[in-house]
Amino acid sequence: TWGVVGNKQGIFYYWNEKGYGILEDLLIRFPNAVAIFDAQGDLRKPRELAEKYPGRIKFAWYGGDRLGGELVRWKEESSDDIIIDRNRMIQHLIDEFTLGNRIHLYGSEPEWEQYWQHFKAIYRVVEENEKTLRKRFIWRRNGDDHLVHCTNYWRAGIYLLGESGQGGFI
């Protein structure tokens, strides 16, 4: 399980472990925090956690580009499912890190080396639709990019839940 922990002030922790021990410890330590899981893959344990921590577990799906102009939206109004425009949201993250300096990482540079290696493993390509001649940017990978997606889910939580996620996002 890969994950990042942060709030509106930035990201202060990331991890990788087999199992869900660290995640559950964080849910206990931060009782107002919300966890956002990748909704694709084995969801048995995340669904168990959703029952154990009602209202604190959300599931993220990558939808098609241009979700009606939105970067992030709820799948349905009463749903715990979040739909994210994958490529636009990754670009938004990159812009926030590089142009706006809006995402802060707390800790020393060496502590974040593995995190940055995941961002170094993604690259942007341009695809052109031959029929419409429209260009679109797509983010691809050439190595582990788990923490990119964890950060995307964290950012989606900030975007959608804002103040209601006062305990932060996991």
CSV table of N, CA and C in Angstrom, one decimal:
chain,number,residue,atom,x,y,z
A,1,THR,N,0.8,-1.2,0.0
A,1,THR,CA,0.0,0.0,0.0
A,1,THR,C,0.9,1.2,0.0
A,2,TRP,N,0.7,2.1,-1.0
A,2,TRP,CA,1.4,3.4,-1.0
A,2,TRP,C,0.5,4.5,-0.5
A,3,GLY,N,1.0,5.5,0.1
A,3,GLY,CA,0.1,6.6,0.5
A,3,GLY,C,0.9,7.9,0.8
A,4,VAL,N,0.2,8.9,0.9
A,4,VAL,CA,0.7,10.2,1.3
A,4,VAL,C,-0.3,10.8,2.4
A,5,VAL,N,0.2,11.6,3.2
A,5,VAL,CA,-0.6,12.2,4.3
A,5,VAL,C,-0.4,13.7,4.2
A,6,GLY,N,-1.5,14.5,4.2
A,6,GLY,CA,-1.4,15.9,4.2
A,6,GLY,C,-2.7,16.6,4.4
A,7,ASN,N,-2.6,17.9,4.4
A,7,ASN,CA,-3.8,18.8,4.6
A,7,ASN,C,-3.6,20.0,3.6
A,8,LYS,N,-4.3,21.0,3.8
A,8,LYS,CA,-4.2,22.2,2.9
A,8,LYS,C,-2.9,22.9,3.0
A,9,GLN,N,-2.1,22.6,4.1
A,9,GLN,CA,-0.8,23.3,4.2
A,9,GLN,C,0.3,22.5,3.4
A,10,GLY,N,0.0,21.2,3.0
A,10,GLY,CA,1.0,20.5,2.3
A,10,GLY,C,1.0,19.0,2.7
A,11,ILE,N,2.0,18.3,2.3
A,11,ILE,CA,2.2,16.9,2.5
A,11,ILE,C,3.3,16.7,3.5
A,12,PHE,N,3.0,15.9,4.5
A,12,PHE,CA,4.1,15.7,5.6
A,12,PHE,C,4.5,14.3,5.8
A,13,TYR,N,4.0,13.4,5.0
A,13,TYR,CA,4.4,12.0,5.2
A,13,TYR,C,4.0,11.2,4.0
A,14,TYR,N,4.8,10.2,3.6
A,14,TYR,CA,4.4,9.2,2.6
A,14,TYR,C,5.0,7.9,3.1
A,15,TRP,N,4.4,6.8,2.6
A,15,TRP,CA,4.9,5.4,3.0
A,15,TRP,C,4.5,4.4,1.9
A,16,ASN,N,5.2,3.2,2.1
A,16,ASN,CA,4.9,2.1,1.3
A,16,ASN,C,5.0,0.9,2.2
A,17,GLU,N,4.0,0.0,2.3
A,17,GLU,CA,4.1,-1.2,3.1
A,17,GLU,C,3.2,-2.2,2.5
A,18,LYS,N,3.4,-3.5,2.9
A,18,LYS,CA,2.5,-4.5,2.6
A,18,LYS,C,1.4,-4.5,3.7
A,19,GLY,N,0.2,-4.4,3.3
A,19,GLY,CA,-0.9,-4.4,4.3
A,19,GLY,C,-1.4,-3.0,4.5
A,20,TYR,N,-2.1,-2.8,5.6
A,20,TYR,CA,-2.8,-1.6,5.9
A,20,TYR,C,-2.6,-1.1,7.3
A,21,GLY,N,-1.5,-1.6,7.9
A,21,GLY,CA,-1.3,-1.2,9.3
A,21,GLY,C,-1.0,0.3,9.5
A,22,ILE,N,-0.1,0.8,8.7
A,22,ILE,CA,0.2,2.3,8.8
A,22,ILE,C,-1.0,3.1,8.6
A,23,LEU,N,-1.8,2.7,7.5
A,23,LEU,CA,-3.0,3.5,7.2
A,23,LEU,C,-4.0,3.5,8.4
A,24,GLU,N,-4.2,2.3,8.9
A,24,GLU,CA,-5.2,2.3,10.0
A,24,GLU,C,-4.6,3.1,11.2
A,25,ASP,N,-3.3,3.0,11.5
A,25,ASP,CA,-2.8,3.8,12.6
A,25,ASP,C,-3.0,5.3,12.4
A,26,LEU,N,-2.9,5.7,11.1
A,26,LEU,CA,-3.1,7.1,10.8
A,26,LEU,C,-4.5,7.5,11.0
A,27,LEU,N,-5.4,6.6,10.6
A,27,LEU,CA,-6.9,6.9,10.8
A,27,LEU,C,-7.2,7.1,12.2
A,28,ILE,N,-6.6,6.3,13.1
A,28,ILE,CA,-6.8,6.4,14.5
A,28,ILE,C,-6.1,7.7,15.1
A,29,ARG,N,-4.9,7.9,14.6
A,29,ARG,CA,-4.2,9.1,15.1
A,29,ARG,C,-4.8,10.4,14.7
A,30,PHE,N,-5.4,10.5,13.5
A,30,PHE,CA,-6.0,11.7,13.0
A,30,PHE,C,-7.5,11.4,12.8
A,31,PRO,N,-8.3,11.5,13.9
A,31,PRO,CA,-9.7,11.0,13.8
A,31,PRO,C,-10.6,11.8,12.9
A,32,ASN,N,-10.2,12.9,12.4
A,32,ASN,CA,-11.0,13.7,11.4
A,32,ASN,C,-10.5,13.5,10.0
A,33,ALA,N,-9.4,12.7,9.8
A,33,ALA,CA,-8.8,12.6,8.5
A,33,ALA,C,-9.7,11.7,7.6
A,34,VAL,N,-9.6,11.9,6.3
A,34,VAL,CA,-10.3,11.2,5.3
A,34,VAL,C,-9.3,10.4,4.4
A,35,ALA,N,-9.5,9.2,4.1
A,35,ALA,CA,-8.6,8.4,3.3
A,35,ALA,C,-9.2,8.2,1.9
A,36,ILE,N,-8.4,8.4,0.9
A,36,ILE,CA,-8.9,8.2,-0.5
A,36,ILE,C,-8.1,7.1,-1.1
A,37,PHE,N,-8.8,6.1,-1.6
A,37,PHE,CA,-8.2,4.9,-2.2
A,37,PHE,C,-8.4,4.9,-3.7
A,38,ASP,N,-7.4,4.3,-4.3
A,38,ASP,CA,-7.6,3.9,-5.7
A,38,ASP,C,-8.7,2.9,-5.8
A,39,ALA,N,-9.7,3.2,-6.6
A,39,ALA,CA,-10.9,2.3,-6.7
A,39,ALA,C,-10.7,1.1,-7.6
A,40,GLN,N,-9.5,1.0,-8.2
A,40,GLN,CA,-9.3,-0.1,-9.1
A,40,GLN,C,-8.3,-1.1,-8.4
A,41,GLY,N,-8.6,-2.3,-8.4
A,41,GLY,CA,-7.7,-3.3,-7.7
A,41,GLY,C,-8.5,-4.0,-6.6
A,42,ASP,N,-7.8,-4.6,-5.7
A,42,ASP,CA,-8.4,-5.4,-4.6
A,42,ASP,C,-8.9,-4.4,-3.6
A,43,LEU,N,-10.2,-4.3,-3.4
A,43,LEU,CA,-10.9,-3.4,-2.5
A,43,LEU,C,-11.4,-4.0,-1.3
A,44,ARG,N,-11.1,-5.3,-1.0
A,44,ARG,CA,-11.6,-5.9,0.2
A,44,ARG,C,-11.3,-5.2,1.5
A,45,LYS,N,-10.0,-4.9,1.7
A,45,LYS,CA,-9.6,-4.2,2.9
A,45,LYS,C,-10.1,-2.8,2.9
A,46,PRO,N,-10.0,-2.0,1.9
A,46,PRO,CA,-10.5,-0.7,1.9
A,46,PRO,C,-12.0,-0.6,2.2
A,47,ARG,N,-12.8,-1.6,1.7
A,47,ARG,CA,-14.2,-1.6,2.0
A,47,ARG,C,-14.5,-2.0,3.5
A,48,GLU,N,-13.6,-2.8,4.0
A,48,GLU,CA,-13.7,-3.1,5.5
A,48,GLU,C,-13.5,-1.9,6.3
A,49,LEU,N,-12.4,-1.1,5.9
A,49,LEU,CA,-12.1,0.2,6.5
A,49,LEU,C,-13.3,1.2,6.4
A,50,ALA,N,-13.9,1.2,5.2
A,50,ALA,CA,-15.1,2.1,5.0
A,50,ALA,C,-16.2,1.7,6.0
A,51,GLU,N,-16.4,0.5,6.3
A,51,GLU,CA,-17.4,0.1,7.3
A,51,GLU,C,-17.0,0.5,8.7
A,52,LYS,N,-15.7,0.3,9.0
A,52,LYS,CA,-15.2,0.6,10.3
A,52,LYS,C,-15.1,2.1,10.6
A,53,TYR,N,-14.8,2.9,9.5
A,53,TYR,CA,-14.7,4.3,9.7
A,53,TYR,C,-15.7,5.0,8.7
A,54,PRO,N,-16.9,5.0,9.1
A,54,PRO,CA,-18.0,5.5,8.1
A,54,PRO,C,-17.7,7.0,7.8
A,55,GLY,N,-17.9,7.3,6.5
A,55,GLY,CA,-17.8,8.7,6.0
A,55,GLY,C,-16.3,9.2,5.9
A,56,ARG,N,-15.4,8.3,6.2
A,56,ARG,CA,-14.0,8.7,6.2
A,56,ARG,C,-13.2,8.1,5.1
A,57,ILE,N,-13.8,7.2,4.3
A,57,ILE,CA,-13.1,6.5,3.2
A,57,ILE,C,-13.8,6.8,1.9
A,58,LYS,N,-13.0,7.3,1.0
A,58,LYS,CA,-13.5,7.6,-0.4
A,58,LYS,C,-12.7,6.8,-1.4
A,59,PHE,N,-13.3,6.7,-2.6
A,59,PHE,CA,-12.7,5.9,-3.6
A,59,PHE,C,-12.5,6.7,-4.9
A,60,ALA,N,-11.3,6.8,-5.4
A,60,ALA,CA,-11.0,7.6,-6.6
A,60,ALA,C,-10.9,6.8,-7.9
A,61,TRP,N,-11.6,7.3,-8.9
A,61,TRP,CA,-11.6,6.7,-10.2
A,61,TRP,C,-11.0,7.7,-11.2
A,62,TYR,N,-10.2,7.2,-12.2
A,62,TYR,CA,-9.8,8.1,-13.2
A,62,TYR,C,-10.9,8.0,-14.3
A,63,GLY,N,-11.5,9.1,-14.6
A,63,GLY,CA,-12.5,9.2,-15.7
A,63,GLY,C,-11.8,9.7,-17.0
A,64,GLY,N,-12.6,9.8,-18.0
A,64,GLY,CA,-12.1,10.3,-19.3
A,64,GLY,C,-11.7,11.8,-19.1
A,65,ASP,N,-11.0,12.2,-20.1
A,65,ASP,CA,-10.6,13.6,-20.1
A,65,ASP,C,-11.7,14.6,-20.2
A,66,ARG,N,-11.6,15.7,-19.6
A,66,ARG,CA,-12.6,16.8,-19.7
A,66,ARG,C,-13.9,16.4,-19.1
A,67,LEU,N,-13.9,16.1,-17.8
A,67,LEU,CA,-15.1,15.7,-17.1
A,67,LEU,C,-16.1,16.9,-17.0
A,68,GLY,N,-16.5,17.4,-18.2
A,68,GLY,CA,-17.4,18.5,-18.2
A,68,GLY,C,-16.7,19.8,-17.8
A,69,GLY,N,-15.4,19.8,-18.0
A,69,GLY,CA,-14.6,21.0,-17.6
A,69,GLY,C,-14.0,20.9,-16.2
A,70,GLU,N,-14.5,19.9,-15.4
A,70,GLU,CA,-14.0,19.8,-14.0
A,70,GLU,C,-12.8,18.9,-13.9
A,71,LEU,N,-11.9,19.2,-13.0
A,71,LEU,CA,-10.8,18.4,-12.7
A,71,LEU,C,-11.2,17.2,-11.9
A,72,VAL,N,-12.2,17.4,-11.0
A,72,VAL,CA,-12.6,16.4,-10.0
A,72,VAL,C,-14.1,16.6,-9.7
A,73,ARG,N,-14.8,15.5,-9.6
A,73,ARG,CA,-16.2,15.6,-9.2
A,73,ARG,C,-16.6,14.3,-8.5
A,74,TRP,N,-17.7,14.4,-7.8
A,74,TRP,CA,-18.3,13.3,-7.2
A,74,TRP,C,-19.0,12.5,-8.3
A,75,LYS,N,-18.9,11.1,-8.2
A,75,LYS,CA,-19.6,10.3,-9.2
A,75,LYS,C,-21.1,10.5,-9.1
A,76,GLU,N,-21.6,10.5,-7.9
A,76,GLU,CA,-23.0,10.8,-7.7
A,76,GLU,C,-23.1,11.7,-6.4
A,77,GLU,N,-24.1,12.4,-6.3
A,77,GLU,CA,-24.2,13.4,-5.2
A,77,GLU,C,-24.0,12.7,-3.8
A,78,SER,N,-24.5,11.6,-3.5
A,78,SER,CA,-24.4,10.9,-2.2
A,78,SER,C,-23.4,9.8,-2.2
A,79,SER,N,-22.5,9.8,-3.2
A,79,SER,CA,-21.5,8.8,-3.3
A,79,SER,C,-20.2,9.1,-2.6
A,80,ASP,N,-19.5,8.0,-2.3
A,80,ASP,CA,-18.1,8.2,-1.8
A,80,ASP,C,-17.1,8.0,-2.9
A,81,ASP,N,-17.6,8.0,-4.1
A,81,ASP,CA,-16.7,7.8,-5.3
A,81,ASP,C,-16.4,9.1,-5.9
A,82,ILE,N,-15.1,9.3,-6.2
A,82,ILE,CA,-14.6,10.5,-6.8
A,82,ILE,C,-14.1,10.2,-8.2
A,83,ILE,N,-14.5,11.0,-9.1
A,83,ILE,CA,-14.0,10.9,-10.5
A,83,ILE,C,-12.9,12.0,-10.8
A,84,ILE,N,-11.8,11.6,-11.3
A,84,ILE,CA,-10.7,12.5,-11.5
A,84,ILE,C,-10.3,12.5,-13.0
A,85,ASP,N,-10.2,13.7,-13.6
A,85,ASP,CA,-9.6,13.8,-14.9
A,85,ASP,C,-8.1,13.6,-14.8
A,86,ARG,N,-7.7,12.4,-15.1
A,86,ARG,CA,-6.3,11.9,-14.8
A,86,ARG,C,-5.2,12.9,-15.3
A,87,ASN,N,-5.2,13.1,-16.6
A,87,ASN,CA,-4.2,13.9,-17.2
A,87,ASN,C,-4.2,15.3,-16.9
A,88,ARG,N,-5.3,15.9,-16.8
A,88,ARG,CA,-5.4,17.3,-16.4
A,88,ARG,C,-5.0,17.5,-14.9
A,89,MET,N,-5.4,16.6,-14.1
A,89,MET,CA,-5.1,16.7,-12.7
A,89,MET,C,-3.6,16.5,-12.4
A,90,ILE,N,-3.0,15.6,-13.1
A,90,ILE,CA,-1.5,15.4,-13.0
A,90,ILE,C,-0.8,16.7,-13.4
A,91,GLN,N,-1.3,17.3,-14.6
A,91,GLN,CA,-0.7,18.6,-15.0
A,91,GLN,C,-0.9,19.7,-14.0
A,92,HIS,N,-2.1,19.7,-13.3
A,92,HIS,CA,-2.4,20.7,-12.3
A,92,HIS,C,-1.4,20.5,-11.1
A,93,LEU,N,-1.1,19.3,-10.7
A,93,LEU,CA,-0.1,19.0,-9.7
A,93,LEU,C,1.2,19.5,-10.1
A,94,ILE,N,1.7,19.2,-11.3
A,94,ILE,CA,3.0,19.6,-11.7
A,94,ILE,C,3.1,21.1,-11.7
A,95,ASP,N,2.0,21.8,-12.2
A,95,ASP,CA,2.0,23.2,-12.2
A,95,ASP,C,2.1,23.8,-10.7
A,96,GLU,N,1.4,23.2,-9.8
A,96,GLU,CA,1.4,23.7,-8.5
A,96,GLU,C,2.7,23.5,-7.8
A,97,PHE,N,3.4,22.4,-8.1
A,97,PHE,CA,4.8,22.2,-7.6
A,97,PHE,C,5.8,23.1,-8.2
A,98,THR,N,5.7,23.3,-9.5
A,98,THR,CA,6.7,24.0,-10.2
A,98,THR,C,6.5,25.5,-10.5
A,99,LEU,N,5.3,25.9,-10.8
A,99,LEU,CA,5.0,27.3,-11.1
A,99,LEU,C,4.5,28.1,-9.9
A,100,GLY,N,3.6,27.5,-9.2
A,100,GLY,CA,2.9,28.2,-8.1
A,100,GLY,C,3.5,28.0,-6.8
A,101,ASN,N,4.4,27.0,-6.6
A,101,ASN,CA,4.9,26.6,-5.3
A,101,ASN,C,3.9,26.6,-4.2
A,102,ARG,N,2.7,26.0,-4.6
A,102,ARG,CA,1.6,25.9,-3.7
A,102,ARG,C,1.5,24.6,-2.9
A,103,ILE,N,2.2,23.6,-3.3
A,103,ILE,CA,2.3,22.4,-2.5
A,103,ILE,C,3.6,22.3,-1.8
A,104,HIS,N,3.5,22.3,-0.5
A,104,HIS,CA,4.7,22.2,0.4
A,104,HIS,C,4.9,20.8,0.9
A,105,LEU,N,6.1,20.4,0.9
A,105,LEU,CA,6.5,19.1,1.4
A,105,LEU,C,7.3,19.4,2.7
A,106,TYR,N,6.8,18.8,3.8
A,106,TYR,CA,7.5,19.0,5.1
A,106,TYR,C,8.5,17.9,5.4
A,107,GLY,N,9.7,18.4,5.8
A,107,GLY,CA,10.7,17.4,6.1
A,107,GLY,C,12.0,17.9,5.3
A,108,SER,N,13.0,17.0,5.4
A,108,SER,CA,14.3,17.3,4.7
A,108,SER,C,14.3,16.8,3.2
A,109,GLU,N,15.1,17.3,2.4
A,109,GLU,CA,15.2,16.9,1.0
A,109,GLU,C,15.5,15.4,0.9
A,110,PRO,N,16.4,14.9,1.7
A,110,PRO,CA,16.7,13.4,1.6
A,110,PRO,C,15.5,12.5,1.9
A,111,GLU,N,14.6,13.0,2.8
A,111,GLU,CA,13.4,12.3,3.2
A,111,GLU,C,12.4,12.1,2.0
A,112,TRP,N,12.5,13.0,1.1
A,112,TRP,CA,11.6,13.1,-0.1
A,112,TRP,C,12.2,12.5,-1.4
A,113,GLU,N,13.3,11.9,-1.3
A,113,GLU,CA,14.0,11.4,-2.5
A,113,GLU,C,13.2,10.4,-3.3
A,114,GLN,N,12.7,9.4,-2.6
A,114,GLN,CA,11.9,8.3,-3.2
A,114,GLN,C,10.6,9.0,-3.8
A,115,TYR,N,10.0,9.9,-3.1
A,115,TYR,CA,8.8,10.6,-3.6
A,115,TYR,C,9.1,11.2,-5.0
A,116,TRP,N,10.2,12.0,-5.0
A,116,TRP,CA,10.5,12.7,-6.3
A,116,TRP,C,10.9,11.7,-7.4
A,117,GLN,N,11.5,10.5,-7.0
A,117,GLN,CA,11.8,9.5,-8.1
A,117,GLN,C,10.5,9.1,-8.8
A,118,HIS,N,9.4,9.0,-8.1
A,118,HIS,CA,8.1,8.7,-8.7
A,118,HIS,C,7.7,9.8,-9.7
A,119,PHE,N,7.9,11.0,-9.3
A,119,PHE,CA,7.5,12.1,-10.2
A,119,PHE,C,8.5,12.2,-11.4
A,120,LYS,N,9.7,11.8,-11.2
A,120,LYS,CA,10.7,11.7,-12.3
A,120,LYS,C,10.3,10.6,-13.3
A,121,ALA,N,9.5,9.7,-12.9
A,121,ALA,CA,9.2,8.5,-13.8
A,121,ALA,C,8.0,8.8,-14.7
A,122,ILE,N,7.4,10.0,-14.6
A,122,ILE,CA,6.3,10.3,-15.5
A,122,ILE,C,6.8,11.4,-16.6
A,123,TYR,N,6.2,11.3,-17.7
A,123,TYR,CA,6.5,12.2,-18.8
A,123,TYR,C,5.2,12.5,-19.6
A,124,ARG,N,5.2,13.6,-20.2
A,124,ARG,CA,4.0,14.1,-21.0
A,124,ARG,C,4.3,13.9,-22.5
A,125,VAL,N,3.3,13.3,-23.2
A,125,VAL,CA,3.3,13.2,-24.6
A,125,VAL,C,2.1,13.9,-25.2
A,126,VAL,N,2.2,14.3,-26.4
A,126,VAL,CA,1.0,14.9,-27.1
A,126,VAL,C,0.5,13.9,-28.1
A,127,GLU,N,-0.8,13.7,-28.0
A,127,GLU,CA,-1.5,12.9,-29.0
A,127,GLU,C,-2.4,13.8,-29.8
A,128,GLU,N,-2.5,13.5,-31.1
A,128,GLU,CA,-3.4,14.3,-32.0
A,128,GLU,C,-4.4,13.3,-32.6
A,129,ASN,N,-5.7,13.8,-32.5
A,129,ASN,CA,-6.8,13.0,-33.0
A,129,ASN,C,-6.8,13.3,-34.5
A,130,GLU,N,-6.6,12.3,-35.4
A,130,GLU,CA,-6.5,12.5,-36.8
A,130,GLU,C,-7.8,13.1,-37.4
A,131,LYS,N,-8.9,12.7,-36.8
A,131,LYS,CA,-10.2,13.2,-37.4
A,131,LYS,C,-10.5,14.7,-37.0
A,132,THR,N,-10.3,15.0,-35.7
A,132,THR,CA,-10.6,16.4,-35.3
A,132,THR,C,-9.4,17.3,-35.3
A,133,LEU,N,-8.2,16.7,-35.5
A,133,LEU,CA,-6.9,17.5,-35.4
A,133,LEU,C,-6.7,18.2,-34.0
A,134,ARG,N,-7.4,17.7,-33.0
A,134,ARG,CA,-7.3,18.2,-31.7
A,134,ARG,C,-6.1,17.5,-31.0
A,135,LYS,N,-5.3,18.3,-30.3
A,135,LYS,CA,-4.2,17.7,-29.5
A,135,LYS,C,-4.6,17.6,-28.1
A,136,ARG,N,-4.1,16.6,-27.4
A,136,ARG,CA,-4.3,16.4,-26.0
A,136,ARG,C,-3.0,15.9,-25.4
A,137,PHE,N,-2.8,16.3,-24.1
A,137,PHE,CA,-1.6,15.8,-23.4
A,137,PHE,C,-1.9,14.6,-22.6
A,138,ILE,N,-1.0,13.7,-22.6
A,138,ILE,CA,-1.2,12.4,-21.8
A,138,ILE,C,0.0,12.2,-21.0
A,139,TRP,N,-0.1,11.8,-19.8
A,139,TRP,CA,1.0,11.5,-18.9
A,139,TRP,C,1.2,10.0,-18.9
A,140,ARG,N,2.4,9.6,-19.2
A,140,ARG,CA,2.8,8.2,-19.3
A,140,ARG,C,3.9,8.0,-18.2
A,141,ARG,N,4.3,6.8,-18.0
A,141,ARG,CA,5.3,6.5,-17.0
A,141,ARG,C,6.4,5.6,-17.6
A,142,ASN,N,7.6,5.7,-17.0
A,142,ASN,CA,8.7,4.7,-17.3
A,142,ASN,C,9.3,4.2,-16.1
A,143,GLY,N,8.5,4.0,-15.0
A,143,GLY,CA,9.0,3.5,-13.7
A,143,GLY,C,7.8,3.6,-12.8
A,144,ASP,N,8.1,3.4,-11.5
A,144,ASP,CA,7.1,3.5,-10.4
A,144,ASP,C,6.6,4.9,-10.4
A,145,ASP,N,5.3,5.0,-10.4
A,145,ASP,CA,4.6,6.4,-10.3
A,145,ASP,C,3.5,6.3,-9.2
A,146,HIS,N,3.6,5.4,-8.3
A,146,HIS,CA,2.5,5.3,-7.3
A,146,HIS,C,2.3,6.5,-6.5
A,147,LEU,N,3.3,7.2,-6.1
A,147,LEU,CA,3.2,8.4,-5.3
A,147,LEU,C,2.6,9.6,-6.1
A,148,VAL,N,2.8,9.6,-7.4
A,148,VAL,CA,2.1,10.6,-8.2
A,148,VAL,C,0.6,10.5,-8.0
A,149,HIS,N,0.1,9.2,-8.1
A,149,HIS,CA,-1.3,9.0,-8.1
A,149,HIS,C,-1.8,9.2,-6.6
A,150,CYS,N,-1.1,8.8,-5.6
A,150,CYS,CA,-1.4,9.1,-4.3
A,150,CYS,C,-1.6,10.6,-4.1
A,151,THR,N,-0.7,11.4,-4.6
A,151,THR,CA,-0.7,12.8,-4.5
A,151,THR,C,-1.9,13.4,-5.3
A,152,ASN,N,-2.2,12.8,-6.4
A,152,ASN,CA,-3.4,13.2,-7.2
A,152,ASN,C,-4.7,13.0,-6.3
A,153,TYR,N,-4.8,11.9,-5.6
A,153,TYR,CA,-5.9,11.6,-4.8
A,153,TYR,C,-6.0,12.6,-3.6
A,154,TRP,N,-4.8,12.8,-3.0
A,154,TRP,CA,-4.8,13.8,-1.9
A,154,TRP,C,-5.3,15.2,-2.4
A,155,ARG,N,-4.8,15.6,-3.6
A,155,ARG,CA,-5.2,16.9,-4.1
A,155,ARG,C,-6.7,16.9,-4.5
A,156,ALA,N,-7.2,15.8,-4.9
A,156,ALA,CA,-8.6,15.7,-5.2
A,156,ALA,C,-9.4,15.9,-3.9
A,157,GLY,N,-8.9,15.3,-2.8
A,157,GLY,CA,-9.6,15.5,-1.5
A,157,GLY,C,-9.6,16.9,-1.1
A,158,ILE,N,-8.5,17.6,-1.3
A,158,ILE,CA,-8.4,19.0,-0.9
A,158,ILE,C,-9.4,19.8,-1.8
A,159,TYR,N,-9.4,19.5,-3.0
A,159,TYR,CA,-10.3,20.2,-4.0
A,159,TYR,C,-11.8,20.0,-3.7
A,160,LEU,N,-12.2,18.7,-3.4
A,160,LEU,CA,-13.6,18.5,-3.2
A,160,LEU,C,-14.1,18.7,-1.8
A,161,LEU,N,-13.3,18.4,-0.8
A,161,LEU,CA,-13.7,18.4,0.6
A,161,LEU,C,-13.3,19.6,1.4
A,162,GLY,N,-12.2,20.3,0.9
A,162,GLY,CA,-11.8,21.5,1.5
A,162,GLY,C,-11.8,21.5,3.0
A,163,GLU,N,-12.6,22.4,3.6
A,163,GLU,CA,-12.7,22.6,5.0
A,163,GLU,C,-13.3,21.4,5.7
A,164,SER,N,-14.1,20.6,5.1
A,164,SER,CA,-14.7,19.4,5.8
A,164,SER,C,-13.6,18.3,6.0
A,165,GLY,N,-12.5,18.4,5.4
A,165,GLY,CA,-11.4,17.4,5.6
A,165,GLY,C,-10.4,18.0,6.5
A,166,GLN,N,-10.8,18.7,7.6
A,166,GLN,CA,-9.9,19.4,8.5
A,166,GLN,C,-8.9,18.5,9.1
A,167,GLY,N,-9.1,17.2,9.2
A,167,GLY,CA,-8.1,16.4,9.8
A,167,GLY,C,-7.0,16.0,8.8
A,168,GLY,N,-7.2,16.4,7.5
A,168,GLY,CA,-6.2,16.0,6.5
A,168,GLY,C,-6.7,14.9,5.7
A,169,PHE,N,-5.9,14.5,4.8
A,169,PHE,CA,-6.2,13.4,3.8
A,169,PHE,C,-5.1,12.4,3.7
A,170,ILE,N,-5.5,11.1,3.7
A,170,ILE,CA,-4.5,10.0,3.6
A,170,ILE,C,-4.7,9.3,2.3
